[in-house]
mmCIF file of C-alpha atoms and ligand atoms in Angstrom:
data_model
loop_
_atom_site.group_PDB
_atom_site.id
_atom_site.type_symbol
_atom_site.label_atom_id
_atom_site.label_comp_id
_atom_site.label_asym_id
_atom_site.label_seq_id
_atom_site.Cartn_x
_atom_site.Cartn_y
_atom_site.Cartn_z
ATOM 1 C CA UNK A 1 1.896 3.163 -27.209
ATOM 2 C CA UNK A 2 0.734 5.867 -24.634
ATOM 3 C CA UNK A 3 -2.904 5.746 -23.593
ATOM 4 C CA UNK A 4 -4.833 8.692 -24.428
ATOM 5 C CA UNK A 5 -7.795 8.300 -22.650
ATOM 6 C CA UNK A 6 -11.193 10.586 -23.417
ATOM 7 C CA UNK A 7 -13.446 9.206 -20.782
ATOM 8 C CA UNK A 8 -14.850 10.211 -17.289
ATOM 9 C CA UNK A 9 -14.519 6.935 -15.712
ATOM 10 C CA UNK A 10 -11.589 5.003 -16.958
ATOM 11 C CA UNK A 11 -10.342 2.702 -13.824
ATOM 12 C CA UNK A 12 -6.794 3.983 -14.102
ATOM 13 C CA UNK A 13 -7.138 7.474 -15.208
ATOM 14 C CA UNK A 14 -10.617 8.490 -14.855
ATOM 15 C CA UNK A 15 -11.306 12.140 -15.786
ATOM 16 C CA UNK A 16 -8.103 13.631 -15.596
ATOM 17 C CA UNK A 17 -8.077 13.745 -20.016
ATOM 18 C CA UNK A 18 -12.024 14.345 -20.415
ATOM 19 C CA UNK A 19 -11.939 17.934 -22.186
ATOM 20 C CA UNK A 20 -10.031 17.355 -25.916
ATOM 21 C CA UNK A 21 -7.649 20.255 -24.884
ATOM 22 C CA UNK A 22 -6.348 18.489 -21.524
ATOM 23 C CA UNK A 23 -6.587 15.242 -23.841
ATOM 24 C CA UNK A 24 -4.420 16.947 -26.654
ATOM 25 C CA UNK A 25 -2.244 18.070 -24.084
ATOM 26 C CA UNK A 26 -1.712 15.282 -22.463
ATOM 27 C CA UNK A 27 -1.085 13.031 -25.973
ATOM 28 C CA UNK A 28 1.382 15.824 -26.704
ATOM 29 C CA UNK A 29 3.242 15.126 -23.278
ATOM 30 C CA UNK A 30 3.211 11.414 -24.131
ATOM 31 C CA UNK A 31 4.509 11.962 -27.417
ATOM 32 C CA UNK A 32 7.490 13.927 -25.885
ATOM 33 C CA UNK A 33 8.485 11.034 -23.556
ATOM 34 C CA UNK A 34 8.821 8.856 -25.906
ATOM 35 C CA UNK A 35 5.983 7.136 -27.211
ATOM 36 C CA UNK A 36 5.424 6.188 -31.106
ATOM 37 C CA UNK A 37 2.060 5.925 -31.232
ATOM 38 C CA UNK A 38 -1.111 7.316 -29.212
ATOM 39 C CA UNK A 39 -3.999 5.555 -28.037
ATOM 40 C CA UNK A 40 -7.319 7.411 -28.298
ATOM 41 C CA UNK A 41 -10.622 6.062 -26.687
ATOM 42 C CA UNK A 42 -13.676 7.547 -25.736
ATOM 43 C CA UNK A 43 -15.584 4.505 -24.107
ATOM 44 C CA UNK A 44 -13.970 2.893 -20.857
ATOM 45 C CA UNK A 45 -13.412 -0.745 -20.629
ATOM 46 C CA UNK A 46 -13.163 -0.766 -17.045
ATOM 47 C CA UNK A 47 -14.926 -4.083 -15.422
ATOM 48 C CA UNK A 48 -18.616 -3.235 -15.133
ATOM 49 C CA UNK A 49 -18.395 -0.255 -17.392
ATOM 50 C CA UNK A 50 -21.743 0.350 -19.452
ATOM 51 C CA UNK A 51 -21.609 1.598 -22.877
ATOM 52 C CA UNK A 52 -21.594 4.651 -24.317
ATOM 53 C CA UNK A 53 -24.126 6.196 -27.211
ATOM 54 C CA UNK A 54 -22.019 6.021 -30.595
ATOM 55 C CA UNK A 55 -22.569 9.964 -30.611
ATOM 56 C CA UNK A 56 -20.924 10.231 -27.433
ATOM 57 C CA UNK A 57 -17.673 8.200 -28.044
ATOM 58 C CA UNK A 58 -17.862 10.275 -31.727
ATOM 59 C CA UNK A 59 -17.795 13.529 -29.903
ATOM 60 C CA UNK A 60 -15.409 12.123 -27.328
ATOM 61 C CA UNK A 61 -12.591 10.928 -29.654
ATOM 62 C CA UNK A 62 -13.065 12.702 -33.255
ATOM 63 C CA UNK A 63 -11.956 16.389 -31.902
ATOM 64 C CA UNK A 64 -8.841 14.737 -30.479
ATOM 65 C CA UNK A 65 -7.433 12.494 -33.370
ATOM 66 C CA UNK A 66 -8.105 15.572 -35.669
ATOM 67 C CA UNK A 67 -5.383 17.336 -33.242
ATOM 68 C CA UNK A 68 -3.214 14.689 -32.964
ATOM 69 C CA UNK A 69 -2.591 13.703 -36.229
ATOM 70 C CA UNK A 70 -2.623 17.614 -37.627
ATOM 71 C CA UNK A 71 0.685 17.834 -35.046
ATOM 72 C CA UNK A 72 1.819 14.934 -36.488
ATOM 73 C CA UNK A 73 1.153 11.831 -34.283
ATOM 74 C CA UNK A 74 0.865 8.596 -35.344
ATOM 75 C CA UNK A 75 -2.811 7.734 -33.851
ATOM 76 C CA UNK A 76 -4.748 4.669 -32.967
ATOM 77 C CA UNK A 77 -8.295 4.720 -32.152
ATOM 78 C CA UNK A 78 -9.346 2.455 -29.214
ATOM 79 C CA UNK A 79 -12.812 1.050 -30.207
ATOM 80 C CA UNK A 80 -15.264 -1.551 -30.696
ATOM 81 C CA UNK A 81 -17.371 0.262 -33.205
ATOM 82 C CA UNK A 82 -16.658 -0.034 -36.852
ATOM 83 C CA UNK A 83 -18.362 3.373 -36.852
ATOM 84 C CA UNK A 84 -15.921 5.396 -34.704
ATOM 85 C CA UNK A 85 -13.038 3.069 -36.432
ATOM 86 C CA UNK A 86 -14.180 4.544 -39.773
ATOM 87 C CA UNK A 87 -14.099 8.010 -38.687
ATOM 88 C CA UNK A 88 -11.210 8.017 -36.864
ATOM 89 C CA UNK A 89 -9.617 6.331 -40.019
ATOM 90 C CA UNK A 90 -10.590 8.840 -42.734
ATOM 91 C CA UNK A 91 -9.166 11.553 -39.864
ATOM 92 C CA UNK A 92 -5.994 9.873 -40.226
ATOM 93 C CA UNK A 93 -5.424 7.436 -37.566
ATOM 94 C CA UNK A 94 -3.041 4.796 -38.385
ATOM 95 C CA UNK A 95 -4.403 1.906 -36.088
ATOM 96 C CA UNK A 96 -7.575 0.793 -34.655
ATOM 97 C CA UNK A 97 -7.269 -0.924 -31.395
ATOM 98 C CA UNK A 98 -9.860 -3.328 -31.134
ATOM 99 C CA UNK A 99 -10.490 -4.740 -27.573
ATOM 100 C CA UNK A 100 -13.307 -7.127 -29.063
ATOM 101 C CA UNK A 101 -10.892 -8.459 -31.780
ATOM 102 C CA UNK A 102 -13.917 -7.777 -34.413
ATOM 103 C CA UNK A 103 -16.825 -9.340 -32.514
ATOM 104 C CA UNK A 104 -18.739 -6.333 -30.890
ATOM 105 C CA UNK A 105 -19.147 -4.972 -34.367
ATOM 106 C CA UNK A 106 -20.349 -7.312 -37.522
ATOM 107 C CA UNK A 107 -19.035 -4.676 -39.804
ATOM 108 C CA UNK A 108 -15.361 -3.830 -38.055
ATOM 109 C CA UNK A 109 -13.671 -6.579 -40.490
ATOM 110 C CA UNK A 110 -15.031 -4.741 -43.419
ATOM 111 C CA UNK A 111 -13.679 -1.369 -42.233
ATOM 112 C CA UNK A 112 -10.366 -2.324 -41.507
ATOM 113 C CA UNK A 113 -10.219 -4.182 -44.903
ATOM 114 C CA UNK A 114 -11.519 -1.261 -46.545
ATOM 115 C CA UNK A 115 -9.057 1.119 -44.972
ATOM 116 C CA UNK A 116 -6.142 -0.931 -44.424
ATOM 117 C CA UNK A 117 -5.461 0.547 -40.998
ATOM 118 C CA UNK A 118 -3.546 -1.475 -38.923
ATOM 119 C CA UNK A 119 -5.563 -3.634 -36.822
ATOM 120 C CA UNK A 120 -5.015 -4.774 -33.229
ATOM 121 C CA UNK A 121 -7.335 -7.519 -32.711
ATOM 122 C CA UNK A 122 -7.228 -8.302 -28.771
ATOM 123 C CA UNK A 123 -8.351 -11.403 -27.026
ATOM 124 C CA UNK A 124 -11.974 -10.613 -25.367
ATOM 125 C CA UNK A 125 -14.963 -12.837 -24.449
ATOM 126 C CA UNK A 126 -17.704 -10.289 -23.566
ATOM 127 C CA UNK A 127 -18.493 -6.175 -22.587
ATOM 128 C CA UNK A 128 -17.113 -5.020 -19.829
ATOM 129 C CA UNK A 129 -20.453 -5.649 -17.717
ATOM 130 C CA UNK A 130 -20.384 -9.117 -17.793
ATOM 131 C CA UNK A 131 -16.737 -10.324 -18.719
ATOM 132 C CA UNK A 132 -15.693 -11.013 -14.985
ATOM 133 C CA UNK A 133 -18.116 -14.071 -15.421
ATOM 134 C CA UNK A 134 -16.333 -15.358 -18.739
ATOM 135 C CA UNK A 135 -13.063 -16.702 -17.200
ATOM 136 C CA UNK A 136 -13.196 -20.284 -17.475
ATOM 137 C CA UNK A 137 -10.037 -21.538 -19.567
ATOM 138 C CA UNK A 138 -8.781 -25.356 -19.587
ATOM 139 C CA UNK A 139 -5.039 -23.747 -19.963
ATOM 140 C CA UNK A 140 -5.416 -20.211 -20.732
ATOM 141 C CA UNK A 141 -2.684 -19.908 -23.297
ATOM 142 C CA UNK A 142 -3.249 -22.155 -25.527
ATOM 143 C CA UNK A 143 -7.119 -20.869 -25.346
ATOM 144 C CA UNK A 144 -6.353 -17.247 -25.840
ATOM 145 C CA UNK A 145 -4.104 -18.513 -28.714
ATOM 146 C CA UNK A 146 -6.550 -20.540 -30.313
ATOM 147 C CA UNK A 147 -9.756 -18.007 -29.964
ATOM 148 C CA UNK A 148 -7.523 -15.432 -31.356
ATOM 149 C CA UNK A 149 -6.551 -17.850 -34.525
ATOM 150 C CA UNK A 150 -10.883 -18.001 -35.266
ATOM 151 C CA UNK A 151 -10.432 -14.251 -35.169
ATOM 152 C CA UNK A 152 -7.255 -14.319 -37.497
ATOM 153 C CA UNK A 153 -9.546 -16.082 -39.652
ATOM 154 C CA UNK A 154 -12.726 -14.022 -39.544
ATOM 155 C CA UNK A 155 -10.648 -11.165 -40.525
ATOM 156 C CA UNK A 156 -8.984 -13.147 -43.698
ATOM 157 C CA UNK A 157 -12.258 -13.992 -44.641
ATOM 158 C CA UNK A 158 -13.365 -10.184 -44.623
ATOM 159 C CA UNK A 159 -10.110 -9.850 -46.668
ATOM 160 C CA UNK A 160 -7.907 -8.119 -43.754
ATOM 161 C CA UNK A 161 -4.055 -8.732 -45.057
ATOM 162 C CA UNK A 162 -2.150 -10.635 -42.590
ATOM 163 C CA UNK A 163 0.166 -7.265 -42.798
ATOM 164 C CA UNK A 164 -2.410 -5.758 -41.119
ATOM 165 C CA UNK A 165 -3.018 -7.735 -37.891
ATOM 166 C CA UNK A 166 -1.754 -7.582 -34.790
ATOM 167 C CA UNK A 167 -2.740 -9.607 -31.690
ATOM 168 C CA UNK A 168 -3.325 -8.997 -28.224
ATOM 169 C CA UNK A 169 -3.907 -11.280 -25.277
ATOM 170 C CA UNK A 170 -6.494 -9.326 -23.649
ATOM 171 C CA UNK A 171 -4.886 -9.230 -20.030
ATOM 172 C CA UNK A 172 -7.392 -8.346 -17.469
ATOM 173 C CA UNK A 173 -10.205 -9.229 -19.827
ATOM 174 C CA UNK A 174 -12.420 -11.867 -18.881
ATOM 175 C CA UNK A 175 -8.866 -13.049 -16.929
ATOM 176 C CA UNK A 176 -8.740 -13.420 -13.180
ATOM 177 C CA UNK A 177 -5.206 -12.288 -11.488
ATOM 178 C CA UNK A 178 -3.742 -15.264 -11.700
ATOM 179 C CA UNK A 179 -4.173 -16.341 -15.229
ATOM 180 C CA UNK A 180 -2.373 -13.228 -16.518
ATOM 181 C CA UNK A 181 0.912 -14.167 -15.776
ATOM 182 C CA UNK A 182 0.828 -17.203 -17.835
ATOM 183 C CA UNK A 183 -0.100 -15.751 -20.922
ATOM 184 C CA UNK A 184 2.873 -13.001 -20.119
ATOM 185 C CA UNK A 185 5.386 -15.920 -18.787
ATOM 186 C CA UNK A 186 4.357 -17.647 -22.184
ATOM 187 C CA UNK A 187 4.536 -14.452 -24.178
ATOM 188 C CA UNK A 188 7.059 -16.672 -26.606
ATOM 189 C CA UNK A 189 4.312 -19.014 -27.228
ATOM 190 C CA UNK A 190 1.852 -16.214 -28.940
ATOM 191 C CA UNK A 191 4.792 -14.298 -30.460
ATOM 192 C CA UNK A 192 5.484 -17.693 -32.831
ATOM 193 C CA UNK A 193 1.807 -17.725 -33.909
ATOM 194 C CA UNK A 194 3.811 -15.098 -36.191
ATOM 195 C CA UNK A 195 1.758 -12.314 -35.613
ATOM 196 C CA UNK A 196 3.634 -8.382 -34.144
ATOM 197 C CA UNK A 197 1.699 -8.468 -30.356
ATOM 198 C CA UNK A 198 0.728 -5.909 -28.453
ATOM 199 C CA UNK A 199 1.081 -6.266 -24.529
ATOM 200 C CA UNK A 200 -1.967 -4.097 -22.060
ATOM 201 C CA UNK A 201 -0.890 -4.665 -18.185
ATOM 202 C CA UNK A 202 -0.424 -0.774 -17.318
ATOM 203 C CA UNK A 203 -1.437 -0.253 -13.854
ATOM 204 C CA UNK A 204 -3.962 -3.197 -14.196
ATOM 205 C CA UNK A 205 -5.848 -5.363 -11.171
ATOM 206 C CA UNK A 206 -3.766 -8.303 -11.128
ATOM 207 C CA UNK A 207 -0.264 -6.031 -10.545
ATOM 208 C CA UNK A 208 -2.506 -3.994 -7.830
ATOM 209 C CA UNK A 209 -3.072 -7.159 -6.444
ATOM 210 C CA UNK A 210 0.496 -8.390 -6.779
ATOM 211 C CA UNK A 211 1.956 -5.223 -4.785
ATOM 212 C CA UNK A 212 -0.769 -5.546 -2.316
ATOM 213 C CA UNK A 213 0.264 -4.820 1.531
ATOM 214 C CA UNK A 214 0.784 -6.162 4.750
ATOM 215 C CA UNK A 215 -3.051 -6.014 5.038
ATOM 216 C CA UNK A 216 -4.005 -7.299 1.190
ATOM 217 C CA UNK A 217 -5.121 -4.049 -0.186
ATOM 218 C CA UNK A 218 -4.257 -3.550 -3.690
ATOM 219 C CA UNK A 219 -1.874 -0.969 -4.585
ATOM 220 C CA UNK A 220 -4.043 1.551 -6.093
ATOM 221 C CA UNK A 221 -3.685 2.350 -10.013
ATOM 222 C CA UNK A 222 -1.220 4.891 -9.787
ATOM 223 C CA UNK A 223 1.031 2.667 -7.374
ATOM 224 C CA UNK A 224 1.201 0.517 -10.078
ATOM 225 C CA UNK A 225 3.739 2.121 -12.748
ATOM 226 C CA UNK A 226 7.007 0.378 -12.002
ATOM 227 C CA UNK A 227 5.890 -2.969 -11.965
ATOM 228 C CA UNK A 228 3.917 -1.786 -15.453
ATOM 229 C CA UNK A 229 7.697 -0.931 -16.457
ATOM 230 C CA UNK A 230 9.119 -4.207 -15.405
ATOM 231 C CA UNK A 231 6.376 -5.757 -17.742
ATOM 232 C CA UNK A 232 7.570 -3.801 -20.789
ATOM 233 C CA UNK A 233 11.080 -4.687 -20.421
ATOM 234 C CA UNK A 234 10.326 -8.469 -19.847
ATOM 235 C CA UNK A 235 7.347 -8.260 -22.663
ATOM 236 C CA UNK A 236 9.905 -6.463 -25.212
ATOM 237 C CA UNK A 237 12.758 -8.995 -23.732
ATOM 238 C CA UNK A 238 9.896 -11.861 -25.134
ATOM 239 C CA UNK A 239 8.848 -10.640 -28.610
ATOM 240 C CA UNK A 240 6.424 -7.937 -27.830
ATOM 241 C CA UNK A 241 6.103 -5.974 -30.721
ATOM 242 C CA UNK A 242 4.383 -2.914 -28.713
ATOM 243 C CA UNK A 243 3.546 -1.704 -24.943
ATOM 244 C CA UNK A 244 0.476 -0.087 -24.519
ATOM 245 C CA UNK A 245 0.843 2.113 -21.109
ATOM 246 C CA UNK A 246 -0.401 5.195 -19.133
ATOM 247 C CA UNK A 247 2.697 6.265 -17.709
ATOM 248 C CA UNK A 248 5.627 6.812 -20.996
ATOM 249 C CA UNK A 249 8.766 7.486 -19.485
ATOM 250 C CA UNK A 250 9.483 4.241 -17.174
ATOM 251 C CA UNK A 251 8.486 2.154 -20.224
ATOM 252 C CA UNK A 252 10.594 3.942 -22.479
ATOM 253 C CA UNK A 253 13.582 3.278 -20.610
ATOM 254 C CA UNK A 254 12.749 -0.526 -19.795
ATOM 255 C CA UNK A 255 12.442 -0.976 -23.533
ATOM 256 C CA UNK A 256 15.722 0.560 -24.231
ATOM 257 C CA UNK A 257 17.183 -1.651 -21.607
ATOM 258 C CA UNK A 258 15.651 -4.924 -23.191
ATOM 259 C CA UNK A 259 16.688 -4.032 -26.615
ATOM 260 C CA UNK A 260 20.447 -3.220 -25.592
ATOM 261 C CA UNK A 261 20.026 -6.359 -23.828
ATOM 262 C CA UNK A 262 18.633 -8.607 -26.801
ATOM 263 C CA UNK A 263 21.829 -6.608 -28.799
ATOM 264 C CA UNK A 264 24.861 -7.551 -26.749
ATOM 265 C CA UNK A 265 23.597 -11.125 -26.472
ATOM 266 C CA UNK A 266 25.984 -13.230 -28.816
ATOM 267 C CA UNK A 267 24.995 -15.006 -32.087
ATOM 268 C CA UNK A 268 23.082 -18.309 -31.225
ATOM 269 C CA UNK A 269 25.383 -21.314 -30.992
ATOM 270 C CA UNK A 270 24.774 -23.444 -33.752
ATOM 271 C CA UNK A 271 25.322 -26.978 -34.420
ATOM 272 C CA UNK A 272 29.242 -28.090 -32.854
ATOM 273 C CA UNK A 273 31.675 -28.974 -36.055
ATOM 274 C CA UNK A 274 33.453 -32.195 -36.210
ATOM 275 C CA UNK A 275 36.439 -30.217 -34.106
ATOM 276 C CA UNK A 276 34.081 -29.020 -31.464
ATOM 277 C CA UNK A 277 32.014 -31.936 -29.833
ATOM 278 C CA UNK A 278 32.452 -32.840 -26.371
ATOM 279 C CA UNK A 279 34.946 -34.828 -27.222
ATOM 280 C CA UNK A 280 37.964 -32.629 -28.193
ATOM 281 C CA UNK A 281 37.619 -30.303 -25.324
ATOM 282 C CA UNK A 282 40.619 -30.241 -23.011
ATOM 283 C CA UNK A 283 40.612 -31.771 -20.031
ATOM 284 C CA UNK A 284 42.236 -31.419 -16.965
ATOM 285 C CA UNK A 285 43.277 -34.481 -15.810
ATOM 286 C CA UNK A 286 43.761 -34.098 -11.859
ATOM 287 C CA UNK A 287 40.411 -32.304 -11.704
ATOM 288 C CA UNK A 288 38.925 -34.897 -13.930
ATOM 289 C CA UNK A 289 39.615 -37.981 -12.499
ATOM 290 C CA UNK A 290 37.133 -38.653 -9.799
ATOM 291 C CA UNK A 291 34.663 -38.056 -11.521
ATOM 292 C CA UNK A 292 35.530 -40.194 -14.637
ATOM 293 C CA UNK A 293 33.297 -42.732 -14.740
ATOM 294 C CA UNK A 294 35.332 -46.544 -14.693
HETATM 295 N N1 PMM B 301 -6.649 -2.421 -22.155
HETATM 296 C C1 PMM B 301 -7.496 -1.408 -21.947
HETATM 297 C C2 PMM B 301 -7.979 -0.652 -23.034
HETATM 298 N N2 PMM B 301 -7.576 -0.920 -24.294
HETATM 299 N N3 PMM B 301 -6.317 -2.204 -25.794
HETATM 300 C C3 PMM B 301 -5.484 -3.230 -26.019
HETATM 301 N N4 PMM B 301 -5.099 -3.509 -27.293
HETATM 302 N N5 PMM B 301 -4.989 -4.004 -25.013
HETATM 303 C C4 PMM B 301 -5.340 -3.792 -23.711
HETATM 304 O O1 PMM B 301 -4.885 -4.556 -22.841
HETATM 305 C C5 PMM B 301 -6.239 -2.722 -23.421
HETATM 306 C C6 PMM B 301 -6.701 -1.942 -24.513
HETATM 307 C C7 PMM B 301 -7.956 -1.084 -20.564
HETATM 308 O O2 PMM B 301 -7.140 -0.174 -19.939
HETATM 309 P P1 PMM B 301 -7.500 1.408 -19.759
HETATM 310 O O3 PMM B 301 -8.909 1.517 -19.264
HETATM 311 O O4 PMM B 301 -6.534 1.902 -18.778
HETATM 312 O O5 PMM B 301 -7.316 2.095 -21.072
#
């Protein structure tokens, strides 16, 4: 998923997409590198962003999905709003990418029922003005996991299909540096919840803060696509169903490299027959007998 970003202050790409030509453009660059699907939000979640009028994030990201999808795109629109989700929807987008995983917006479960757009439902405990103060977890895993299952069930209840749903675990929302690599080392643990997940770490704080130098300065954003690349290939290596990231063509290739990985691995063992325990394999003798127990 390449990140087609329609805002003037997004903390990785700020500005650089902001007109819907140059954002066309750019999703059309994206698309030719690689990517499946496009990304298309017009309100930045960037720690300590405010929010944007609904008329502005309509204007923002409407002009540019119509494009998209007329050059034939497969399009997600990245919003909280059940508004801008329904628009974008009836425009043709295939997905809405939902940071707030339905709470922002009462009425989002209703749309995405009513559509039956694919839904990305990501892990998230408040806006991006106050979220750096919602990071307590007990063992942030298993939390993520379990506030994402009340979310699973919120949308069942508003009669989203389980085919719809995908889940997200929210890195770098309402997550201090640390507690991201957790819920990427346990990746495995949220893929068995059964659910297709989506992985966002492009170019985000806690790899700036993992590349840091000598002097503990962050890597800036841009600094930061490589290590977004070795994410993808260990997230796809995991289960990941999807990579959302700014940067196509490193991710592209680290996916390829997982899945020709994941294909020249052998069948898993199963169970030894009678003729293959322990037991029957040969032994050599001289090498053996030291360490024979008497
Ligand atoms: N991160 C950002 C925006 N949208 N959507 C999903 N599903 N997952 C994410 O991790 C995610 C997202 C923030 O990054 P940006 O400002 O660079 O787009």
């Amino acid at each position: 998923m390449g990140v087609v970003n329609v805002t003037p202050d997004s903390f990785s790409d700020g500005g650089r997409w902001f007109t819907p030509g140059a954002a066309v453009a750019h999703g059309l660059t994206l698309l030719e590198q690689g990517a499946d699907l496009l990304d298309v939000g017009g309100e930045s979640t960037r720690p300590g962003a405010r929010r944007v009028p609904v008329e502005d994030e309509l204007a923002r990201v409407l002009p540019v999905v119509d494009e998209l999808v007329r050059r034939g795109a497969t399009v997600s629109v990245d919003t909280t709003r059940a508004a801008v989700a329904r628009a974008a929807v009836e425009r043709g987008a295939a997905v809405v990418n939902d940071v707030s995983g339905g709470l922002a917006d009462d009425a989002m479960a209703g749309v995405v029922a009513a559509t039956g757009a694919v839904y990305v439902a990501m892990h998230w405990r408040g806006h991006a003005d106050v979220m750096d103060d919602l990071d307590r977890y007990d063992d942030v895993v298993a939390d993520v996991r379990r506030e994402l299952a009340a979310r699973v069930r919120a949308l069942r209840e508003a009669g989203v299909r389980d085919e719809q749903i995908v889940l997200d675990p929210g890195l770098g929302f309402a997550k201090p540096g640390a507690s991201n690599w957790p819920l990427l080392a346990r990746l495995p643990e949220l893929v068995a919840d059964g659910f297709p997940v989506l992985v966002g770490a492009s170019r985000k704080r806690f790899l700036g803060h993992l590349l840091a130098d000598a002097d503990g300065h962050p890597a800036p954003p841009l600094a930061r696509d490589g290590a977004t690349a070795a994410v993808s290939a260990l997230a796809a290596a995991s289960g990941a169903w999807c990579v959302r990231v700014h940067e196509i063509a490193g991710s592209v290739d680290a996916v390829r490299v997982a899945a020709a990985w994941r294909d020249a691995r052998p069948a898993p063992l199963g169970p030894p027959t009678d003729d293959e325990t322990m037991d029957e394999l040969p032994v050599d003798e001289d090498a053996a007998d030291g360490r024979r127990p008497q």
